[in-house]
PDB file of C-alpha atoms in Angstrom:
ATOM      1  CA  MET A   1      26.706 -11.375  -2.442  1.00 60.00           C
ATOM      2  CA  CYS A   2      24.746 -14.602  -2.877  1.00 72.00           C
ATOM      3  CA  PHE A   3      21.144 -14.566  -1.653  1.00 77.00           C
ATOM      4  CA  ASP A   4      19.476 -17.568  -0.083  1.00 79.00           C
ATOM      5  CA  ALA A   5      16.240 -17.731   1.906  1.00 81.00           C
ATOM      6  CA  LYS A   6      17.941 -17.670   5.321  1.00 80.00           C
ATOM      7  CA  PHE A   7      19.878 -14.517   4.414  1.00 82.00           C
ATOM      8  CA  LEU A   8      16.767 -12.831   3.013  1.00 87.00           C
ATOM      9  CA  ARG A   9      14.841 -13.656   6.206  1.00 84.00           C
ATOM     10  CA  GLY A  10      17.663 -12.116   8.277  1.00 84.00           C
ATOM     11  CA  LYS A  11      18.685 -15.439   9.862  1.00 83.00           C
ATOM     12  CA  ARG A  12      22.318 -15.464   8.703  1.00 78.00           C
ATOM     13  CA  ALA A  13      24.970 -13.385   6.994  1.00 77.00           C
ATOM     14  CA  GLY A  14      25.225 -13.472   3.225  1.00 71.00           C
ATOM     15  CA  GLU A  15      27.953 -15.322   1.399  1.00 73.00           C
ATOM     16  CA  TYR A  16      30.090 -13.513  -1.143  1.00 72.00           C
ATOM     17  CA  GLN A  17      29.953 -15.084  -4.565  1.00 71.00           C
ATOM     18  CA  GLN A  18      30.228 -13.973  -8.163  1.00 73.00           C
ATOM     19  CA  LYS A  19      28.315 -16.562 -10.129  1.00 74.00           C
ATOM     20  CA  GLY A  20      24.727 -17.276 -11.030  1.00 78.00           C
ATOM     21  CA  LYS A  21      21.912 -14.908 -11.996  1.00 87.00           C
ATOM     22  CA  PHE A  22      22.673 -11.298 -11.030  1.00 90.00           C
ATOM     23  CA  VAL A  23      19.815  -9.304  -9.518  1.00 92.00           C
ATOM     24  CA  HIS A  24      19.607  -5.656  -8.484  1.00 93.00           C
ATOM     25  CA  LYS A  25      18.503  -4.030  -5.258  1.00 92.00           C
ATOM     26  CA  GLY A  26      14.704  -3.764  -5.316  1.00 92.00           C
ATOM     27  CA  ASP A  27      14.170  -6.688  -7.703  1.00 92.00           C
ATOM     28  CA  ASN A  28      11.692  -9.320  -6.555  1.00 92.00           C
ATOM     29  CA  ILE A  29      12.565 -12.992  -6.500  1.00 93.00           C
ATOM     30  CA  ILE A  30      10.364 -15.998  -5.757  1.00 91.00           C
ATOM     31  CA  LEU A  31      11.457 -19.170  -4.014  1.00 89.00           C
ATOM     32  CA  VAL A  32      10.681 -22.083  -6.356  1.00 89.00           C
ATOM     33  CA  ASP A  33      12.251 -25.028  -4.511  1.00 84.00           C
ATOM     34  CA  GLY A  34      11.762 -26.332  -1.009  1.00 79.00           C
ATOM     35  CA  GLU A  35       9.162 -26.256   1.695  1.00 78.00           C
ATOM     36  CA  ASN A  36       8.443 -22.528   1.388  1.00 81.00           C
ATOM     37  CA  SER A  37       8.252 -22.354  -2.405  1.00 83.00           C
ATOM     38  CA  GLY A  38       6.054 -19.458  -3.483  1.00 86.00           C
ATOM     39  CA  GLU A  39       7.575 -17.057  -0.939  1.00 88.00           C
ATOM     40  CA  VAL A  40       8.548 -13.706  -2.485  1.00 90.00           C
ATOM     41  CA  PHE A  41      11.477 -11.527  -1.388  1.00 91.00           C
ATOM     42  CA  THR A  42      12.643  -8.047  -2.360  1.00 91.00           C
ATOM     43  CA  VAL A  43      16.392  -8.056  -2.975  1.00 90.00           C
ATOM     44  CA  PRO A  44      18.105  -5.813  -0.364  1.00 90.00           C
ATOM     45  CA  CYS A  45      21.259  -5.116  -2.408  1.00 88.00           C
ATOM     46  CA  ASP A  46      22.869  -6.053  -5.710  1.00 90.00           C
ATOM     47  CA  GLY A  47      24.066  -9.652  -5.834  1.00 88.00           C
ATOM     48  CA  TYR A  48      23.489 -13.159  -7.123  1.00 88.00           C
ATOM     49  CA  MET A  49      20.350 -15.114  -6.305  1.00 87.00           C
ATOM     50  CA  GLY A  50      20.584 -18.730  -5.212  1.00 82.00           C
ATOM     51  CA  SER A  51      19.572 -21.524  -7.550  1.00 83.00           C
ATOM     52  CA  THR A  52      16.312 -22.057  -5.636  1.00 85.00           C
ATOM     53  CA  PHE A  53      14.982 -18.665  -6.828  1.00 89.00           C
ATOM     54  CA  LYS A  54      13.581 -17.201 -10.018  1.00 91.00           C
ATOM     55  CA  GLN A  55      13.249 -13.518 -10.751  1.00 93.00           C
ATOM     56  CA  LEU A  56       9.661 -12.302 -10.513  1.00 90.00           C
ATOM     57  CA  TRP A  57       8.770  -9.990 -13.373  1.00 89.00           C
ATOM     58  CA  VAL A  58       5.642  -7.857 -13.105  1.00 88.00           C
ATOM     59  CA  SER A  59       4.270  -5.821 -16.005  1.00 89.00           C
ATOM     60  CA  SER A  60       4.433  -2.033 -15.653  1.00 89.00           C
ATOM     61  CA  ALA A  61       0.636  -2.052 -16.075  1.00 90.00           C
ATOM     62  CA  MET A  62       0.432  -3.757 -12.682  1.00 93.00           C
ATOM     63  CA  HIS A  63       1.079  -2.205  -9.270  1.00 95.00           C
ATOM     64  CA  LEU A  64       3.682  -4.498  -7.673  1.00 92.00           C
ATOM     65  CA  PRO A  65       2.220  -4.444  -4.121  1.00 93.00           C
ATOM     66  CA  TYR A  66      -1.160  -5.411  -5.618  1.00 95.00           C
ATOM     67  CA  VAL A  67       0.376  -8.465  -7.335  1.00 93.00           C
ATOM     68  CA  LEU A  68       2.364  -9.408  -4.216  1.00 91.00           C
ATOM     69  CA  ASN A  69      -0.842  -9.321  -2.156  1.00 92.00           C
ATOM     70  CA  PHE A  70      -2.408 -11.797  -4.576  1.00 90.00           C
ATOM     71  CA  ILE A  71       0.586 -14.124  -4.333  1.00 90.00           C
ATOM     72  CA  LEU A  72       0.294 -13.921  -0.542  1.00 88.00           C
ATOM     73  CA  PHE A  73      -3.432 -14.685  -0.841  1.00 89.00           C
ATOM     74  CA  TYR A  74      -2.613 -17.854  -2.814  1.00 90.00           C
ATOM     75  CA  LYS A  75       0.287 -18.829  -0.492  1.00 86.00           C
ATOM     76  CA  GLU A  76      -1.411 -21.931   0.946  1.00 86.00           C
ATOM     77  CA  LEU A  77      -2.505 -23.172  -2.485  1.00 88.00           C
ATOM     78  CA  LEU A  78       1.065 -22.807  -3.736  1.00 86.00           C
ATOM     79  CA  ARG A  79       2.473 -24.627  -0.696  1.00 83.00           C
ATOM     80  CA  LYS A  80       0.001 -27.504  -0.910  1.00 83.00           C
ATOM     81  CA  SER A  81       0.426 -28.041  -4.655  1.00 85.00           C
ATOM     82  CA  LYS A  82       4.198 -28.491  -4.820  1.00 81.00           C
ATOM     83  CA  ARG A  83       5.692 -31.157  -7.080  1.00 81.00           C
ATOM     84  CA  GLY A  84       8.571 -33.533  -6.475  1.00 76.00           C
ATOM     85  CA  ALA A  85       9.361 -36.021  -3.752  1.00 71.00           C
ATOM     86  CA  ALA A  86      12.910 -35.293  -2.579  1.00 72.00           C
ATOM     87  CA  ILE A  87      12.910 -31.521  -3.090  1.00 78.00           C
ATOM     88  CA  PRO A  88       9.444 -30.067  -3.621  1.00 81.00           C
ATOM     89  CA  HIS A  89       9.146 -27.475  -6.387  1.00 87.00           C
ATOM     90  CA  LEU A  90       6.658 -24.702  -7.008  1.00 88.00           C
ATOM     91  CA  ASN A  91       3.917 -26.008  -9.294  1.00 88.00           C
ATOM     92  CA  LYS A  92       4.423 -23.607 -12.203  1.00 88.00           C
ATOM     93  CA  GLU A  93       1.189 -24.638 -13.912  1.00 91.00           C
ATOM     94  CA  ILE A  94      -0.812 -23.511 -10.897  1.00 91.00           C
ATOM     95  CA  PHE A  95       1.329 -20.391 -10.400  1.00 89.00           C
ATOM     96  CA  TYR A  96       0.881 -19.273 -14.019  1.00 89.00           C
ATOM     97  CA  SER A  97      -2.857 -19.962 -13.887  1.00 91.00           C
ATOM     98  CA  LEU A  98      -3.539 -17.848 -10.773  1.00 89.00           C
ATOM     99  CA  ILE A  99      -6.460 -15.560 -11.394  1.00 87.00           C
ATOM    100  CA  ILE A 100      -5.666 -11.927 -10.660  1.00 88.00           C
ATOM    101  CA  GLY A 101      -8.236  -9.275 -11.477  1.00 88.00           C
ATOM    102  CA  ILE A 102      -6.794  -6.299 -13.308  1.00 91.00           C
ATOM    103  CA  PRO A 103      -8.594  -3.098 -12.365  1.00 94.00           C
ATOM    104  CA  PRO A 104      -7.193   0.282 -13.462  1.00 95.00           C
ATOM    105  CA  TYR A 105      -3.772   1.076 -11.990  1.00 96.00           C
ATOM    106  CA  ARG A 106      -5.077   3.677  -9.518  1.00 96.00           C
ATOM    107  CA  GLU A 107      -7.614   1.166  -8.219  1.00 97.00           C
ATOM    108  CA  GLN A 108      -4.826  -1.389  -7.768  1.00 96.00           C
ATOM    109  CA  GLN A 109      -2.987   1.208  -5.674  1.00 97.00           C
ATOM    110  CA  ARG A 110      -6.101   1.915  -3.598  1.00 97.00           C
ATOM    111  CA  ILE A 111      -6.782  -1.787  -3.013  1.00 96.00           C
ATOM    112  CA  SER A 112      -3.212  -2.594  -1.988  1.00 95.00           C
ATOM    113  CA  ALA A 113      -3.100   0.424   0.365  1.00 95.00           C
ATOM    114  CA  ARG A 114      -6.324  -0.768   1.998  1.00 95.00           C
ATOM    115  CA  ILE A 115      -5.022  -4.336   2.339  1.00 94.00           C
ATOM    116  CA  ASN A 116      -1.810  -3.047   3.939  1.00 91.00           C
ATOM    117  CA  LYS A 117      -3.785  -0.856   6.351  1.00 93.00           C
ATOM    118  CA  LEU A 118      -6.045  -3.770   7.346  1.00 92.00           C
ATOM    119  CA  SER A 119      -3.112  -6.162   7.714  1.00 88.00           C
ATOM    120  CA  GLN A 120      -1.542  -3.761  10.239  1.00 88.00           C
ATOM    121  CA  LEU A 121      -4.646  -4.198  12.409  1.00 88.00           C
ATOM    122  CA  PHE A 122      -4.020  -7.950  12.587  1.00 82.00           C
ATOM    123  CA  LYS A 123      -0.404  -7.580  13.774  1.00 70.00           C
TER     124      LYS A 123
END
């Protein structure tokens, strides 16, 4: 299976392919090219990610939903700071310099649970 943004958003069927960077179900990948660069997806099944993605690695000292909430918080900054004229790319300098506070792991869990609960109120 080859993953592209339209497939991961549920807008079309996946294409079967056996080349590129292999990723596993549950891995997180970030869109680095195009209008929506900075968007993060969780891989729904084993397969190959498209060339417009990079695998998102998060340290085991960090609670993944906590980090993903920060990336979502910075979504507009990432969109507005893209580089390139023909195909805009995620500005890696800005991405790597994002400031994310690192409280103890249990506090990260508490914060992300609270954010998720509050976000449900806005839907």
